[in-house]
mmCIF file with all atom_site columns, C-alpha atoms in Angstrom:
data_model
loop_
_atom_site.group_PDB
_atom_site.id
_atom_site.type_symbol
_atom_site.label_atom_id
_atom_site.label_alt_id
_atom_site.label_comp_id
_atom_site.label_asym_id
_atom_site.label_entity_id
_atom_site.label_seq_id
_atom_site.pdbx_PDB_ins_code
_atom_site.Cartn_x
_atom_site.Cartn_y
_atom_site.Cartn_z
_atom_site.occupancy
_atom_site.B_iso_or_equiv
_atom_site.pdbx_formal_charge
_atom_site.auth_seq_id
_atom_site.auth_comp_id
_atom_site.auth_asym_id
_atom_site.auth_atom_id
_atom_site.pdbx_PDB_model_num
ATOM 1   C CA . UNK A 1 1   ? 8.915   -74.788  -0.623  1.00 0.00 ? 23  UNK A CA 1
ATOM 2   C CA . UNK A 1 2   ? 7.318   -74.118  -4.033  1.00 0.00 ? 24  UNK A CA 1
ATOM 3   C CA . UNK A 1 3   ? 10.547  -75.183  -5.728  1.00 0.00 ? 25  UNK A CA 1
ATOM 4   C CA . UNK A 1 4   ? 10.530  -78.455  -3.807  1.00 0.00 ? 26  UNK A CA 1
ATOM 5   C CA . UNK A 1 5   ? 6.961   -79.204  -4.939  1.00 0.00 ? 27  UNK A CA 1
ATOM 6   C CA . UNK A 1 6   ? 7.802   -78.258  -8.528  1.00 0.00 ? 28  UNK A CA 1
ATOM 7   C CA . UNK A 1 7   ? 10.873  -80.508  -8.461  1.00 0.00 ? 29  UNK A CA 1
ATOM 8   C CA . UNK A 1 8   ? 8.867   -83.376  -6.982  1.00 0.00 ? 30  UNK A CA 1
ATOM 9   C CA . UNK A 1 9   ? 6.171   -82.953  -9.645  1.00 0.00 ? 31  UNK A CA 1
ATOM 10  C CA . UNK A 1 10  ? 8.823   -82.968  -12.383 1.00 0.00 ? 32  UNK A CA 1
ATOM 11  C CA . UNK A 1 11  ? 10.434  -86.142  -11.006 1.00 0.00 ? 33  UNK A CA 1
ATOM 12  C CA . UNK A 1 12  ? 7.051   -87.900  -10.874 1.00 0.00 ? 34  UNK A CA 1
ATOM 13  C CA . UNK A 1 13  ? 6.240   -86.812  -14.410 1.00 0.00 ? 35  UNK A CA 1
ATOM 14  C CA . UNK A 1 14  ? 9.570   -88.009  -15.789 1.00 0.00 ? 36  UNK A CA 1
ATOM 15  C CA . UNK A 1 15  ? 9.452   -91.307  -13.907 1.00 0.00 ? 37  UNK A CA 1
ATOM 16  C CA . UNK A 1 16  ? 6.035   -92.002  -15.409 1.00 0.00 ? 38  UNK A CA 1
ATOM 17  C CA . UNK A 1 17  ? 7.415   -91.426  -18.907 1.00 0.00 ? 39  UNK A CA 1
ATOM 18  C CA . UNK A 1 18  ? 10.296  -93.844  -18.437 1.00 0.00 ? 40  UNK A CA 1
ATOM 19  C CA . UNK A 1 19  ? 8.325   -96.720  -16.909 1.00 0.00 ? 41  UNK A CA 1
ATOM 20  C CA . UNK A 1 20  ? 6.676   -99.773  -18.333 1.00 0.00 ? 42  UNK A CA 1
ATOM 21  C CA . UNK A 1 21  ? 3.249   -100.207 -19.884 1.00 0.00 ? 43  UNK A CA 1
ATOM 22  C CA . UNK A 1 22  ? 1.026   -103.228 -19.827 1.00 0.00 ? 44  UNK A CA 1
ATOM 23  C CA . UNK A 1 23  ? -0.248  -104.965 -22.952 1.00 0.00 ? 45  UNK A CA 1
ATOM 24  C CA . UNK A 1 24  ? -3.210  -107.077 -21.858 1.00 0.00 ? 46  UNK A CA 1
ATOM 25  C CA . UNK A 1 25  ? -3.795  -109.783 -24.432 1.00 0.00 ? 47  UNK A CA 1
ATOM 26  C CA . UNK A 1 26  ? -6.735  -112.137 -24.767 1.00 0.00 ? 48  UNK A CA 1
ATOM 27  C CA . UNK A 1 27  ? -5.117  -115.423 -25.793 1.00 0.00 ? 49  UNK A CA 1
ATOM 28  C CA . UNK A 1 28  ? -6.550  -118.712 -26.965 1.00 0.00 ? 50  UNK A CA 1
ATOM 29  C CA . UNK A 1 29  ? -4.204  -121.570 -27.845 1.00 0.00 ? 51  UNK A CA 1
ATOM 30  C CA . UNK A 1 30  ? -4.794  -125.200 -28.769 1.00 0.00 ? 52  UNK A CA 1
ATOM 31  C CA . UNK A 1 31  ? -2.236  -127.993 -28.999 1.00 0.00 ? 53  UNK A CA 1
ATOM 32  C CA . UNK A 1 32  ? -2.832  -131.455 -30.408 1.00 0.00 ? 54  UNK A CA 1
ATOM 33  C CA . UNK A 1 33  ? -1.514  -134.642 -28.875 1.00 0.00 ? 55  UNK A CA 1
ATOM 34  C CA . UNK A 1 34  ? 1.459   -134.581 -31.281 1.00 0.00 ? 56  UNK A CA 1
ATOM 35  C CA . UNK A 1 35  ? 4.782   -133.904 -29.611 1.00 0.00 ? 57  UNK A CA 1
ATOM 36  C CA . UNK A 1 36  ? 6.572   -130.762 -30.755 1.00 0.00 ? 58  UNK A CA 1
ATOM 37  C CA . UNK A 1 37  ? 10.327  -131.279 -30.746 1.00 0.00 ? 59  UNK A CA 1
ATOM 38  C CA . UNK A 1 38  ? 12.442  -128.952 -28.612 1.00 0.00 ? 60  UNK A CA 1
ATOM 39  C CA . UNK A 1 39  ? 14.699  -127.213 -31.107 1.00 0.00 ? 61  UNK A CA 1
ATOM 40  C CA . UNK A 1 40  ? 12.239  -128.113 -33.856 1.00 0.00 ? 62  UNK A CA 1
ATOM 41  C CA . UNK A 1 41  ? 12.971  -126.528 -37.218 1.00 0.00 ? 63  UNK A CA 1
ATOM 42  C CA . UNK A 1 42  ? 10.326  -124.564 -39.079 1.00 0.00 ? 64  UNK A CA 1
ATOM 43  C CA . UNK A 1 43  ? 9.831   -122.380 -42.108 1.00 0.00 ? 65  UNK A CA 1
ATOM 44  C CA . UNK A 1 44  ? 7.260   -119.666 -42.729 1.00 0.00 ? 66  UNK A CA 1
ATOM 45  C CA . UNK A 1 45  ? 4.352   -120.339 -45.026 1.00 0.00 ? 67  UNK A CA 1
ATOM 46  C CA . UNK A 1 46  ? 2.484   -117.555 -46.794 1.00 0.00 ? 68  UNK A CA 1
ATOM 47  C CA . UNK A 1 47  ? -0.952  -117.511 -48.301 1.00 0.00 ? 69  UNK A CA 1
ATOM 48  C CA . UNK A 1 48  ? -1.194  -116.200 -51.890 1.00 0.00 ? 70  UNK A CA 1
ATOM 49  C CA . UNK A 1 49  ? -2.662  -112.945 -50.527 1.00 0.00 ? 71  UNK A CA 1
ATOM 50  C CA . UNK A 1 50  ? 0.437   -112.512 -48.300 1.00 0.00 ? 72  UNK A CA 1
ATOM 51  C CA . UNK A 1 51  ? 3.019   -113.381 -50.963 1.00 0.00 ? 73  UNK A CA 1
ATOM 52  C CA . UNK A 1 52  ? 4.153   -109.935 -52.083 1.00 0.00 ? 74  UNK A CA 1
ATOM 53  C CA . UNK A 1 53  ? 3.309   -107.859 -49.036 1.00 0.00 ? 75  UNK A CA 1
ATOM 54  C CA . UNK A 1 54  ? 6.299   -106.161 -47.390 1.00 0.00 ? 76  UNK A CA 1
ATOM 55  C CA . UNK A 1 55  ? 4.400   -106.252 -44.095 1.00 0.00 ? 77  UNK A CA 1
ATOM 56  C CA . UNK A 1 56  ? 4.548   -110.069 -44.141 1.00 0.00 ? 78  UNK A CA 1
ATOM 57  C CA . UNK A 1 57  ? 8.337   -109.982 -43.779 1.00 0.00 ? 79  UNK A CA 1
ATOM 58  C CA . UNK A 1 58  ? 8.039   -107.576 -40.825 1.00 0.00 ? 80  UNK A CA 1
ATOM 59  C CA . UNK A 1 59  ? 5.511   -109.837 -39.065 1.00 0.00 ? 81  UNK A CA 1
ATOM 60  C CA . UNK A 1 60  ? 7.706   -112.889 -39.742 1.00 0.00 ? 82  UNK A CA 1
ATOM 61  C CA . UNK A 1 61  ? 10.728  -111.146 -38.199 1.00 0.00 ? 83  UNK A CA 1
ATOM 62  C CA . UNK A 1 62  ? 8.715   -110.363 -35.055 1.00 0.00 ? 84  UNK A CA 1
ATOM 63  C CA . UNK A 1 63  ? 7.333   -113.913 -34.835 1.00 0.00 ? 85  UNK A CA 1
ATOM 64  C CA . UNK A 1 64  ? 10.777  -115.432 -35.404 1.00 0.00 ? 86  UNK A CA 1
ATOM 65  C CA . UNK A 1 65  ? 12.046  -113.835 -32.179 1.00 0.00 ? 87  UNK A CA 1
ATOM 66  C CA . UNK A 1 66  ? 9.035   -115.138 -30.214 1.00 0.00 ? 88  UNK A CA 1
ATOM 67  C CA . UNK A 1 67  ? 9.414   -118.637 -31.688 1.00 0.00 ? 89  UNK A CA 1
ATOM 68  C CA . UNK A 1 68  ? 13.121  -118.668 -30.778 1.00 0.00 ? 90  UNK A CA 1
ATOM 69  C CA . UNK A 1 69  ? 12.184  -117.818 -27.178 1.00 0.00 ? 91  UNK A CA 1
ATOM 70  C CA . UNK A 1 70  ? 10.147  -121.053 -26.976 1.00 0.00 ? 92  UNK A CA 1
ATOM 71  C CA . UNK A 1 71  ? 12.927  -123.157 -28.520 1.00 0.00 ? 93  UNK A CA 1
ATOM 72  C CA . UNK A 1 72  ? 11.975  -123.354 -32.210 1.00 0.00 ? 94  UNK A CA 1
ATOM 73  C CA . UNK A 1 73  ? 14.606  -122.705 -34.884 1.00 0.00 ? 95  UNK A CA 1
ATOM 74  C CA . UNK A 1 74  ? 14.001  -121.259 -38.327 1.00 0.00 ? 96  UNK A CA 1
ATOM 75  C CA . UNK A 1 75  ? 15.535  -123.473 -41.003 1.00 0.00 ? 97  UNK A CA 1
ATOM 76  C CA . UNK A 1 76  ? 13.893  -123.057 -44.399 1.00 0.00 ? 98  UNK A CA 1
ATOM 77  C CA . UNK A 1 77  ? 15.761  -125.922 -46.103 1.00 0.00 ? 99  UNK A CA 1
ATOM 78  C CA . UNK A 1 78  ? 15.355  -128.586 -43.388 1.00 0.00 ? 100 UNK A CA 1
ATOM 79  C CA . UNK A 1 79  ? 12.052  -127.630 -41.762 1.00 0.00 ? 101 UNK A CA 1
ATOM 80  C CA . UNK A 1 80  ? 9.858   -130.111 -39.911 1.00 0.00 ? 102 UNK A CA 1
ATOM 81  C CA . UNK A 1 81  ? 7.053   -127.567 -39.348 1.00 0.00 ? 103 UNK A CA 1
ATOM 82  C CA . UNK A 1 82  ? 5.509   -124.706 -41.249 1.00 0.00 ? 104 UNK A CA 1
ATOM 83  C CA . UNK A 1 83  ? 4.330   -121.548 -39.464 1.00 0.00 ? 105 UNK A CA 1
ATOM 84  C CA . UNK A 1 84  ? 1.446   -119.614 -40.984 1.00 0.00 ? 106 UNK A CA 1
ATOM 85  C CA . UNK A 1 85  ? 1.019   -116.135 -39.494 1.00 0.00 ? 107 UNK A CA 1
ATOM 86  C CA . UNK A 1 86  ? -1.744  -113.602 -39.497 1.00 0.00 ? 108 UNK A CA 1
ATOM 87  C CA . UNK A 1 87  ? -1.639  -110.025 -38.209 1.00 0.00 ? 109 UNK A CA 1
ATOM 88  C CA . UNK A 1 88  ? -4.186  -107.245 -38.391 1.00 0.00 ? 110 UNK A CA 1
ATOM 89  C CA . UNK A 1 89  ? -4.276  -103.743 -36.947 1.00 0.00 ? 111 UNK A CA 1
ATOM 90  C CA . UNK A 1 90  ? -7.565  -101.877 -37.145 1.00 0.00 ? 112 UNK A CA 1
ATOM 91  C CA . UNK A 1 91  ? -8.001  -98.292  -35.909 1.00 0.00 ? 113 UNK A CA 1
ATOM 92  C CA . UNK A 1 92  ? -11.397 -97.261  -34.593 1.00 0.00 ? 114 UNK A CA 1
ATOM 93  C CA . UNK A 1 93  ? -12.972 -94.253  -32.949 1.00 0.00 ? 115 UNK A CA 1
ATOM 94  C CA . UNK A 1 94  ? -13.746 -94.678  -29.249 1.00 0.00 ? 116 UNK A CA 1
ATOM 95  C CA . UNK A 1 95  ? -16.982 -92.703  -29.568 1.00 0.00 ? 117 UNK A CA 1
ATOM 96  C CA . UNK A 1 96  ? -19.594 -92.473  -26.833 1.00 0.00 ? 118 UNK A CA 1
ATOM 97  C CA . UNK A 1 97  ? -22.347 -93.040  -29.404 1.00 0.00 ? 119 UNK A CA 1
ATOM 98  C CA . UNK A 1 98  ? -21.086 -96.606  -29.674 1.00 0.00 ? 120 UNK A CA 1
ATOM 99  C CA . UNK A 1 99  ? -20.807 -96.975  -25.884 1.00 0.00 ? 121 UNK A CA 1
ATOM 100 C CA . UNK A 1 100 ? -22.632 -100.211 -24.978 1.00 0.00 ? 122 UNK A CA 1
ATOM 101 C CA . UNK A 1 101 ? -23.392 -98.812  -21.516 1.00 0.00 ? 123 UNK A CA 1
ATOM 102 C CA . UNK A 1 102 ? -25.321 -95.988  -23.147 1.00 0.00 ? 124 UNK A CA 1
ATOM 103 C CA . UNK A 1 103 ? -24.413 -92.885  -21.182 1.00 0.00 ? 125 UNK A CA 1
ATOM 104 C CA . UNK A 1 104 ? -27.521 -90.668  -21.176 1.00 0.00 ? 126 UNK A CA 1
ATOM 105 C CA . UNK A 1 105 ? -27.269 -87.188  -22.604 1.00 0.00 ? 127 UNK A CA 1
ATOM 106 C CA . UNK A 1 106 ? -23.874 -87.723  -24.242 1.00 0.00 ? 128 UNK A CA 1
ATOM 107 C CA . UNK A 1 107 ? -23.691 -87.129  -27.956 1.00 0.00 ? 129 UNK A CA 1
ATOM 108 C CA . UNK A 1 108 ? -21.128 -86.231  -30.596 1.00 0.00 ? 130 UNK A CA 1
ATOM 109 C CA . UNK A 1 109 ? -21.271 -82.515  -29.786 1.00 0.00 ? 131 UNK A CA 1
ATOM 110 C CA . UNK A 1 110 ? -21.324 -82.550  -26.014 1.00 0.00 ? 132 UNK A CA 1
ATOM 111 C CA . UNK A 1 111 ? -23.496 -83.269  -23.029 1.00 0.00 ? 133 UNK A CA 1
ATOM 112 C CA . UNK A 1 112 ? -26.723 -81.702  -21.877 1.00 0.00 ? 134 UNK A CA 1
ATOM 113 C CA . UNK A 1 113 ? -26.903 -81.413  -18.084 1.00 0.00 ? 135 UNK A CA 1
ATOM 114 C CA . UNK A 1 114 ? -30.115 -80.695  -16.217 1.00 0.00 ? 136 UNK A CA 1
ATOM 115 C CA . UNK A 1 115 ? -30.386 -80.784  -12.437 1.00 0.00 ? 137 UNK A CA 1
ATOM 116 C CA . UNK A 1 116 ? -30.984 -79.031  -9.191  1.00 0.00 ? 138 UNK A CA 1
ATOM 117 C CA . UNK A 1 117 ? -28.521 -77.982  -6.553  1.00 0.00 ? 139 UNK A CA 1
ATOM 118 C CA . UNK A 1 118 ? -28.161 -75.724  -3.557  1.00 0.00 ? 140 UNK A CA 1
ATOM 119 C CA . UNK A 1 119 ? -28.263 -72.701  -5.864  1.00 0.00 ? 141 UNK A CA 1
ATOM 120 C CA . UNK A 1 120 ? -31.512 -73.813  -7.527  1.00 0.00 ? 142 UNK A CA 1
ATOM 121 C CA . UNK A 1 121 ? -32.283 -75.405  -10.894 1.00 0.00 ? 143 UNK A CA 1
ATOM 122 C CA . UNK A 1 122 ? -29.717 -75.328  -13.681 1.00 0.00 ? 144 UNK A CA 1
ATOM 123 C CA . UNK A 1 123 ? -29.270 -76.301  -17.308 1.00 0.00 ? 145 UNK A CA 1
ATOM 124 C CA . UNK A 1 124 ? -25.843 -76.616  -18.875 1.00 0.00 ? 146 UNK A CA 1
ATOM 125 C CA . UNK A 1 125 ? -24.026 -77.692  -21.993 1.00 0.00 ? 147 UNK A CA 1
ATOM 126 C CA . UNK A 1 126 ? -20.654 -79.435  -21.779 1.00 0.00 ? 148 UNK A CA 1
ATOM 127 C CA . UNK A 1 127 ? -18.427 -79.728  -24.839 1.00 0.00 ? 149 UNK A CA 1
ATOM 128 C CA . UNK A 1 128 ? -16.428 -82.843  -25.692 1.00 0.00 ? 150 UNK A CA 1
ATOM 129 C CA . UNK A 1 129 ? -13.120 -83.142  -27.417 1.00 0.00 ? 151 UNK A CA 1
ATOM 130 C CA . UNK A 1 130 ? -12.947 -85.287  -30.560 1.00 0.00 ? 152 UNK A CA 1
ATOM 131 C CA . UNK A 1 131 ? -13.198 -89.002  -29.877 1.00 0.00 ? 153 UNK A CA 1
ATOM 132 C CA . UNK A 1 132 ? -9.822  -90.696  -29.340 1.00 0.00 ? 154 UNK A CA 1
ATOM 133 C CA . UNK A 1 133 ? -8.580  -93.312  -31.793 1.00 0.00 ? 155 UNK A CA 1
ATOM 134 C CA . UNK A 1 134 ? -7.989  -96.806  -30.448 1.00 0.00 ? 156 UNK A CA 1
ATOM 135 C CA . UNK A 1 135 ? -6.387  -99.770  -32.174 1.00 0.00 ? 157 UNK A CA 1
ATOM 136 C CA . UNK A 1 136 ? -7.452  -103.407 -32.264 1.00 0.00 ? 158 UNK A CA 1
ATOM 137 C CA . UNK A 1 137 ? -4.479  -105.710 -32.759 1.00 0.00 ? 159 UNK A CA 1
ATOM 138 C CA . UNK A 1 138 ? -4.970  -109.364 -33.699 1.00 0.00 ? 160 UNK A CA 1
ATOM 139 C CA . UNK A 1 139 ? -2.348  -112.012 -34.432 1.00 0.00 ? 161 UNK A CA 1
ATOM 140 C CA . UNK A 1 140 ? -2.569  -115.714 -35.187 1.00 0.00 ? 162 UNK A CA 1
ATOM 141 C CA . UNK A 1 141 ? -0.061  -118.520 -35.603 1.00 0.00 ? 163 UNK A CA 1
ATOM 142 C CA . UNK A 1 142 ? -0.688  -121.984 -37.028 1.00 0.00 ? 164 UNK A CA 1
ATOM 143 C CA . UNK A 1 143 ? 2.090   -124.572 -36.688 1.00 0.00 ? 165 UNK A CA 1
ATOM 144 C CA . UNK A 1 144 ? 1.746   -127.551 -39.038 1.00 0.00 ? 166 UNK A CA 1
ATOM 145 C CA . UNK A 1 145 ? 3.757   -130.793 -39.213 1.00 0.00 ? 167 UNK A CA 1
ATOM 146 C CA . UNK A 1 146 ? 5.032   -130.921 -42.796 1.00 0.00 ? 168 UNK A CA 1
ATOM 147 C CA . UNK A 1 147 ? 5.234   -134.739 -42.918 1.00 0.00 ? 169 UNK A CA 1
ATOM 148 C CA . UNK A 1 148 ? 1.670   -135.452 -41.827 1.00 0.00 ? 170 UNK A CA 1
ATOM 149 C CA . UNK A 1 149 ? 0.062   -132.128 -42.773 1.00 0.00 ? 171 UNK A CA 1
ATOM 150 C CA . UNK A 1 150 ? -1.472  -132.075 -39.283 1.00 0.00 ? 172 UNK A CA 1
ATOM 151 C CA . UNK A 1 151 ? -1.871  -128.816 -37.360 1.00 0.00 ? 173 UNK A CA 1
ATOM 152 C CA . UNK A 1 152 ? 0.038   -129.339 -34.105 1.00 0.00 ? 174 UNK A CA 1
ATOM 153 C CA . UNK A 1 153 ? -0.392  -125.922 -32.516 1.00 0.00 ? 175 UNK A CA 1
ATOM 154 C CA . UNK A 1 154 ? -2.786  -123.016 -33.049 1.00 0.00 ? 176 UNK A CA 1
ATOM 155 C CA . UNK A 1 155 ? -2.806  -119.772 -31.144 1.00 0.00 ? 177 UNK A CA 1
ATOM 156 C CA . UNK A 1 156 ? -4.255  -116.287 -31.431 1.00 0.00 ? 178 UNK A CA 1
ATOM 157 C CA . UNK A 1 157 ? -4.070  -113.129 -29.368 1.00 0.00 ? 179 UNK A CA 1
ATOM 158 C CA . UNK A 1 158 ? -5.814  -109.767 -29.456 1.00 0.00 ? 180 UNK A CA 1
ATOM 159 C CA . UNK A 1 159 ? -5.433  -106.434 -27.724 1.00 0.00 ? 181 UNK A CA 1
ATOM 160 C CA . UNK A 1 160 ? -7.366  -103.148 -27.808 1.00 0.00 ? 182 UNK A CA 1
ATOM 161 C CA . UNK A 1 161 ? -5.569  -99.985  -26.791 1.00 0.00 ? 183 UNK A CA 1
ATOM 162 C CA . UNK A 1 162 ? -4.564  -96.404  -27.588 1.00 0.00 ? 184 UNK A CA 1
ATOM 163 C CA . UNK A 1 163 ? -1.012  -97.132  -28.778 1.00 0.00 ? 185 UNK A CA 1
ATOM 164 C CA . UNK A 1 164 ? 0.042   -96.831  -32.398 1.00 0.00 ? 186 UNK A CA 1
ATOM 165 C CA . UNK A 1 165 ? 3.520   -98.394  -32.119 1.00 0.00 ? 187 UNK A CA 1
ATOM 166 C CA . UNK A 1 166 ? 2.644   -101.473 -34.101 1.00 0.00 ? 188 UNK A CA 1
ATOM 167 C CA . UNK A 1 167 ? 6.021   -103.252 -33.849 1.00 0.00 ? 189 UNK A CA 1
ATOM 168 C CA . UNK A 1 168 ? 6.091   -103.153 -30.025 1.00 0.00 ? 190 UNK A CA 1
ATOM 169 C CA . UNK A 1 169 ? 2.481   -104.270 -29.639 1.00 0.00 ? 191 UNK A CA 1
ATOM 170 C CA . UNK A 1 170 ? 2.795   -107.105 -32.171 1.00 0.00 ? 192 UNK A CA 1
ATOM 171 C CA . UNK A 1 171 ? 5.990   -108.266 -30.429 1.00 0.00 ? 193 UNK A CA 1
ATOM 172 C CA . UNK A 1 172 ? 4.124   -108.407 -27.113 1.00 0.00 ? 194 UNK A CA 1
ATOM 173 C CA . UNK A 1 173 ? 1.178   -110.230 -28.702 1.00 0.00 ? 195 UNK A CA 1
ATOM 174 C CA . UNK A 1 174 ? 3.338   -112.982 -30.215 1.00 0.00 ? 196 UNK A CA 1
ATOM 175 C CA . UNK A 1 175 ? 5.041   -113.409 -26.839 1.00 0.00 ? 197 UNK A CA 1
ATOM 176 C CA . UNK A 1 176 ? 1.631   -113.648 -25.139 1.00 0.00 ? 198 UNK A CA 1
ATOM 177 C CA . UNK A 1 177 ? 0.303   -116.057 -27.781 1.00 0.00 ? 199 UNK A CA 1
ATOM 178 C CA . UNK A 1 178 ? 3.192   -118.465 -27.153 1.00 0.00 ? 200 UNK A CA 1
ATOM 179 C CA . UNK A 1 179 ? 2.969   -118.342 -23.354 1.00 0.00 ? 201 UNK A CA 1
ATOM 180 C CA . UNK A 1 180 ? 3.050   -121.883 -21.924 1.00 0.00 ? 202 UNK A CA 1
ATOM 181 C CA . UNK A 1 181 ? 4.078   -123.357 -25.319 1.00 0.00 ? 203 UNK A CA 1
ATOM 182 C CA . UNK A 1 182 ? 3.697   -126.238 -26.181 1.00 0.00 ? 204 UNK A CA 1
ATOM 183 C CA . UNK A 1 183 ? 1.159   -127.120 -23.441 1.00 0.00 ? 205 UNK A CA 1
ATOM 184 C CA . UNK A 1 184 ? -1.226  -124.147 -23.079 1.00 0.00 ? 206 UNK A CA 1
ATOM 185 C CA . UNK A 1 185 ? -4.248  -124.175 -20.783 1.00 0.00 ? 207 UNK A CA 1
ATOM 186 C CA . UNK A 1 186 ? -7.611  -124.568 -22.503 1.00 0.00 ? 208 UNK A CA 1
ATOM 187 C CA . UNK A 1 187 ? -9.978  -121.698 -23.190 1.00 0.00 ? 209 UNK A CA 1
ATOM 188 C CA . UNK A 1 188 ? -9.592  -117.971 -23.491 1.00 0.00 ? 210 UNK A CA 1
ATOM 189 C CA . UNK A 1 189 ? -7.258  -116.344 -20.962 1.00 0.00 ? 211 UNK A CA 1
ATOM 190 C CA . UNK A 1 190 ? -5.649  -113.002 -20.287 1.00 0.00 ? 212 UNK A CA 1
ATOM 191 C CA . UNK A 1 191 ? -1.871  -112.749 -20.596 1.00 0.00 ? 213 UNK A CA 1
ATOM 192 C CA . UNK A 1 192 ? -0.162  -109.525 -19.527 1.00 0.00 ? 214 UNK A CA 1
ATOM 193 C CA . UNK A 1 193 ? 3.132   -108.497 -21.109 1.00 0.00 ? 215 UNK A CA 1
ATOM 194 C CA . UNK A 1 194 ? 5.094   -105.459 -19.932 1.00 0.00 ? 216 UNK A CA 1
ATOM 195 C CA . UNK A 1 195 ? 6.880   -103.372 -22.546 1.00 0.00 ? 217 UNK A CA 1
ATOM 196 C CA . UNK A 1 196 ? 8.843   -100.109 -22.268 1.00 0.00 ? 218 UNK A CA 1
ATOM 197 C CA . UNK A 1 197 ? 7.007   -96.841  -22.837 1.00 0.00 ? 219 UNK A CA 1
#
């Protein structure tokens, strides 16, 4: 019987490792009244600060896949639109000191516990492990009509989470940012994208 339970526990553990994970993105997109052509051609535009950064090419490659999924085609020589991208990944410590709820008695070195129970009064000291590192991912995309200079579509997405695999998270964020393209709902909304573990 113990072997059966051990086997069942192993199967559950392995199935959890091979499943999907959810990237919950906060998305805000705005479209103008201009019509965006299906199969519209675009080229990437870079700010001077992005010109020589190798990371810019990586972000463009990720965005190019997402733009193709909504029917836009990259064509640098015959572009109708320009696409200006932004991407930022910022690690931060998920420390209880910065907890907006303000958990009483919790500090950087542990927790002081004072109370009474069936055995009488007690005082204790609980140790904490080091604070985990979380990552704030932010992407933006600005689509501009090259003939008029008018911005025809603007979108941004952000996600906070414990995962460091930047390429997978940025891919999910660009997909979320272009959800319902070219007619997004107004206001901030949550878009969930499933990606492999």
